[in-house]
């Protein structure tokens, strides 16, 4: 129903910034909450940030609060993750996800119905 493609990852030095994008295609006229998750090698996938369809509610992991910003442009079917003050521990594959529960910016990966393939973010010391 919905295909998600992440982009914008890369290699950045500690303290640098990256802006990730997630472009949606397919059934994009429906309302979806959107989230970002990340997974480092050997670790479980962890919640990063989420936003409701309307943008009225956002949610951030404590580890990124104050450094990352999530936003969306529904007209462009795109969600963004602006990452500032990056740290080596931010190194991971970042995934975007869409949830039919459009009214909730959930931290729970089980609430999400569609997932992208991920984009690599590497922060060097």
PDB file of C-alpha atoms in Angstrom:
ATOM      1  CA  UNK A   1       0.000   0.000   0.000  1.00  0.00           C
ATOM      2  CA  UNK A   2       2.782   2.406   0.952  1.00  0.00           C
ATOM      3  CA  UNK A   3       6.433   2.350  -0.006  1.00  0.00           C
ATOM      4  CA  UNK A   4       8.961   4.318   2.021  1.00  0.00           C
ATOM      5  CA  UNK A   5      12.442   5.286   0.849  1.00  0.00           C
ATOM      6  CA  UNK A   6      14.966   6.939   3.142  1.00  0.00           C
ATOM      7  CA  UNK A   7      17.771   9.171   1.950  1.00  0.00           C
ATOM      8  CA  UNK A   8      20.260  11.671   3.308  1.00  0.00           C
ATOM      9  CA  UNK A   9      22.488   9.398   5.349  1.00  0.00           C
ATOM     10  CA  UNK A  10      26.239   9.506   5.185  1.00  0.00           C
ATOM     11  CA  UNK A  11      29.462  10.069   7.068  1.00  0.00           C
ATOM     12  CA  UNK A  12      29.747  13.081   9.339  1.00  0.00           C
ATOM     13  CA  UNK A  13      32.117  14.194  12.081  1.00  0.00           C
ATOM     14  CA  UNK A  14      31.120  14.473  15.712  1.00  0.00           C
ATOM     15  CA  UNK A  15      29.103  17.647  16.206  1.00  0.00           C
ATOM     16  CA  UNK A  16      27.958  17.759  12.617  1.00  0.00           C
ATOM     17  CA  UNK A  17      24.473  17.611  11.161  1.00  0.00           C
ATOM     18  CA  UNK A  18      22.491  15.525   8.724  1.00  0.00           C
ATOM     19  CA  UNK A  19      18.961  15.828   7.409  1.00  0.00           C
ATOM     20  CA  UNK A  20      17.272  12.542   6.602  1.00  0.00           C
ATOM     21  CA  UNK A  21      14.293  12.352   4.280  1.00  0.00           C
ATOM     22  CA  UNK A  22      11.667   9.662   3.891  1.00  0.00           C
ATOM     23  CA  UNK A  23       9.624   9.793   0.714  1.00  0.00           C
ATOM     24  CA  UNK A  24       6.351   7.895   0.572  1.00  0.00           C
ATOM     25  CA  UNK A  25       4.680   6.528  -2.524  1.00  0.00           C
ATOM     26  CA  UNK A  26       1.637   4.405  -3.207  1.00  0.00           C
ATOM     27  CA  UNK A  27      -1.453   5.065  -1.115  1.00  0.00           C
ATOM     28  CA  UNK A  28      -0.213   8.404   0.144  1.00  0.00           C
ATOM     29  CA  UNK A  29      -3.583  10.120   0.459  1.00  0.00           C
ATOM     30  CA  UNK A  30      -4.354   8.265   3.674  1.00  0.00           C
ATOM     31  CA  UNK A  31      -3.382   9.653   7.045  1.00  0.00           C
ATOM     32  CA  UNK A  32      -0.357   8.096   8.727  1.00  0.00           C
ATOM     33  CA  UNK A  33       1.686   8.868  11.757  1.00  0.00           C
ATOM     34  CA  UNK A  34       5.378   8.682  10.926  1.00  0.00           C
ATOM     35  CA  UNK A  35       8.304   7.546  13.000  1.00  0.00           C
ATOM     36  CA  UNK A  36      12.057   7.199  12.833  1.00  0.00           C
ATOM     37  CA  UNK A  37      13.914   4.255  14.344  1.00  0.00           C
ATOM     38  CA  UNK A  38      17.540   3.224  14.279  1.00  0.00           C
ATOM     39  CA  UNK A  39      19.513   0.028  14.641  1.00  0.00           C
ATOM     40  CA  UNK A  40      23.223  -0.412  15.235  1.00  0.00           C
ATOM     41  CA  UNK A  41      24.983  -3.754  14.612  1.00  0.00           C
ATOM     42  CA  UNK A  42      24.215  -6.209  17.393  1.00  0.00           C
ATOM     43  CA  UNK A  43      21.567  -3.949  18.913  1.00  0.00           C
ATOM     44  CA  UNK A  44      17.799  -3.959  18.860  1.00  0.00           C
ATOM     45  CA  UNK A  45      15.936  -1.440  16.802  1.00  0.00           C
ATOM     46  CA  UNK A  46      15.242   1.593  18.962  1.00  0.00           C
ATOM     47  CA  UNK A  47      12.829   4.464  18.772  1.00  0.00           C
ATOM     48  CA  UNK A  48      14.155   7.870  17.737  1.00  0.00           C
ATOM     49  CA  UNK A  49      11.266  10.217  16.960  1.00  0.00           C
ATOM     50  CA  UNK A  50       7.673  10.273  15.745  1.00  0.00           C
ATOM     51  CA  UNK A  51       5.052  12.740  14.565  1.00  0.00           C
ATOM     52  CA  UNK A  52       1.304  12.513  14.007  1.00  0.00           C
ATOM     53  CA  UNK A  53      -0.222  13.158  10.598  1.00  0.00           C
ATOM     54  CA  UNK A  54      -1.327  16.637  11.618  1.00  0.00           C
ATOM     55  CA  UNK A  55       1.985  17.441  13.252  1.00  0.00           C
ATOM     56  CA  UNK A  56       0.177  18.340  16.459  1.00  0.00           C
ATOM     57  CA  UNK A  57       2.103  15.822  18.540  1.00  0.00           C
ATOM     58  CA  UNK A  58       5.723  14.702  18.488  1.00  0.00           C
ATOM     59  CA  UNK A  59       7.738  12.241  20.517  1.00  0.00           C
ATOM     60  CA  UNK A  60      11.502  11.929  20.976  1.00  0.00           C
ATOM     61  CA  UNK A  61      13.797   9.452  22.605  1.00  0.00           C
ATOM     62  CA  UNK A  62      15.636  10.909  25.591  1.00  0.00           C
ATOM     63  CA  UNK A  63      18.946  10.248  23.870  1.00  0.00           C
ATOM     64  CA  UNK A  64      18.127  12.624  21.000  1.00  0.00           C
ATOM     65  CA  UNK A  65      15.845  15.164  22.646  1.00  0.00           C
ATOM     66  CA  UNK A  66      17.092  18.672  22.018  1.00  0.00           C
ATOM     67  CA  UNK A  67      19.336  17.552  19.165  1.00  0.00           C
ATOM     68  CA  UNK A  68      16.939  16.013  16.629  1.00  0.00           C
ATOM     69  CA  UNK A  69      13.816  17.463  15.052  1.00  0.00           C
ATOM     70  CA  UNK A  70      11.102  15.595  13.181  1.00  0.00           C
ATOM     71  CA  UNK A  71       8.883  17.323  10.654  1.00  0.00           C
ATOM     72  CA  UNK A  72       6.692  16.446   7.714  1.00  0.00           C
ATOM     73  CA  UNK A  73       5.359  17.925   4.514  1.00  0.00           C
ATOM     74  CA  UNK A  74       2.201  16.043   3.664  1.00  0.00           C
ATOM     75  CA  UNK A  75       1.867  17.813   0.317  1.00  0.00           C
ATOM     76  CA  UNK A  76       5.209  16.279  -0.655  1.00  0.00           C
ATOM     77  CA  UNK A  77       4.530  12.964   1.099  1.00  0.00           C
ATOM     78  CA  UNK A  78       7.803  13.343   2.940  1.00  0.00           C
ATOM     79  CA  UNK A  79       8.949  13.206   6.551  1.00  0.00           C
ATOM     80  CA  UNK A  80      12.283  14.582   7.734  1.00  0.00           C
ATOM     81  CA  UNK A  81      14.657  13.980  10.587  1.00  0.00           C
ATOM     82  CA  UNK A  82      17.022  16.882  11.193  1.00  0.00           C
ATOM     83  CA  UNK A  83      19.936  15.621  13.261  1.00  0.00           C
ATOM     84  CA  UNK A  84      22.241  18.134  14.931  1.00  0.00           C
ATOM     85  CA  UNK A  85      25.157  17.800  17.337  1.00  0.00           C
ATOM     86  CA  UNK A  86      25.727  14.252  16.199  1.00  0.00           C
ATOM     87  CA  UNK A  87      27.632  11.830  18.410  1.00  0.00           C
ATOM     88  CA  UNK A  88      29.385   8.539  17.592  1.00  0.00           C
ATOM     89  CA  UNK A  89      26.633   6.701  19.460  1.00  0.00           C
ATOM     90  CA  UNK A  90      24.172   7.983  16.853  1.00  0.00           C
ATOM     91  CA  UNK A  91      25.834   5.701  14.303  1.00  0.00           C
ATOM     92  CA  UNK A  92      23.205   3.291  13.006  1.00  0.00           C
ATOM     93  CA  UNK A  93      20.941   2.449  10.120  1.00  0.00           C
ATOM     94  CA  UNK A  94      17.976   4.801  10.319  1.00  0.00           C
ATOM     95  CA  UNK A  95      14.541   3.599   9.266  1.00  0.00           C
ATOM     96  CA  UNK A  96      11.348   5.517   8.712  1.00  0.00           C
ATOM     97  CA  UNK A  97       7.983   3.920   9.364  1.00  0.00           C
ATOM     98  CA  UNK A  98       4.303   4.680   8.833  1.00  0.00           C
ATOM     99  CA  UNK A  99       1.450   3.807  11.179  1.00  0.00           C
ATOM    100  CA  UNK A 100      -2.268   3.588  10.489  1.00  0.00           C
ATOM    101  CA  UNK A 101      -2.746   5.056  13.961  1.00  0.00           C
ATOM    102  CA  UNK A 102      -2.396   8.536  12.526  1.00  0.00           C
ATOM    103  CA  UNK A 103      -3.361  10.250  15.768  1.00  0.00           C
ATOM    104  CA  UNK A 104      -0.531   8.869  17.906  1.00  0.00           C
ATOM    105  CA  UNK A 105       3.211   9.522  17.721  1.00  0.00           C
ATOM    106  CA  UNK A 106       4.054   6.104  19.119  1.00  0.00           C
ATOM    107  CA  UNK A 107       7.381   4.932  20.532  1.00  0.00           C
ATOM    108  CA  UNK A 108       6.366   1.314  19.954  1.00  0.00           C
ATOM    109  CA  UNK A 109       7.680  -0.252  16.727  1.00  0.00           C
ATOM    110  CA  UNK A 110       4.771  -2.698  16.831  1.00  0.00           C
ATOM    111  CA  UNK A 111       2.406   0.164  16.053  1.00  0.00           C
ATOM    112  CA  UNK A 112       3.956   0.764  12.636  1.00  0.00           C
ATOM    113  CA  UNK A 113       2.688  -0.940   9.500  1.00  0.00           C
ATOM    114  CA  UNK A 114       5.197   0.040   6.800  1.00  0.00           C
ATOM    115  CA  UNK A 115       8.972   0.329   6.928  1.00  0.00           C
ATOM    116  CA  UNK A 116      11.644   1.682   4.639  1.00  0.00           C
ATOM    117  CA  UNK A 117      14.914  -0.045   3.796  1.00  0.00           C
ATOM    118  CA  UNK A 118      17.019   2.288   5.902  1.00  0.00           C
ATOM    119  CA  UNK A 119      19.854   4.719   5.371  1.00  0.00           C
ATOM    120  CA  UNK A 120      23.263   4.485   7.028  1.00  0.00           C
ATOM    121  CA  UNK A 121      24.430   7.252   9.343  1.00  0.00           C
ATOM    122  CA  UNK A 122      28.022   7.108  10.530  1.00  0.00           C
ATOM    123  CA  UNK A 123      29.440   9.641  12.980  1.00  0.00           C
ATOM    124  CA  UNK A 124      33.212   9.638  13.285  1.00  0.00           C
ATOM    125  CA  UNK A 125      35.114  10.593  16.426  1.00  0.00           C
TER     126      UNK A 125
END
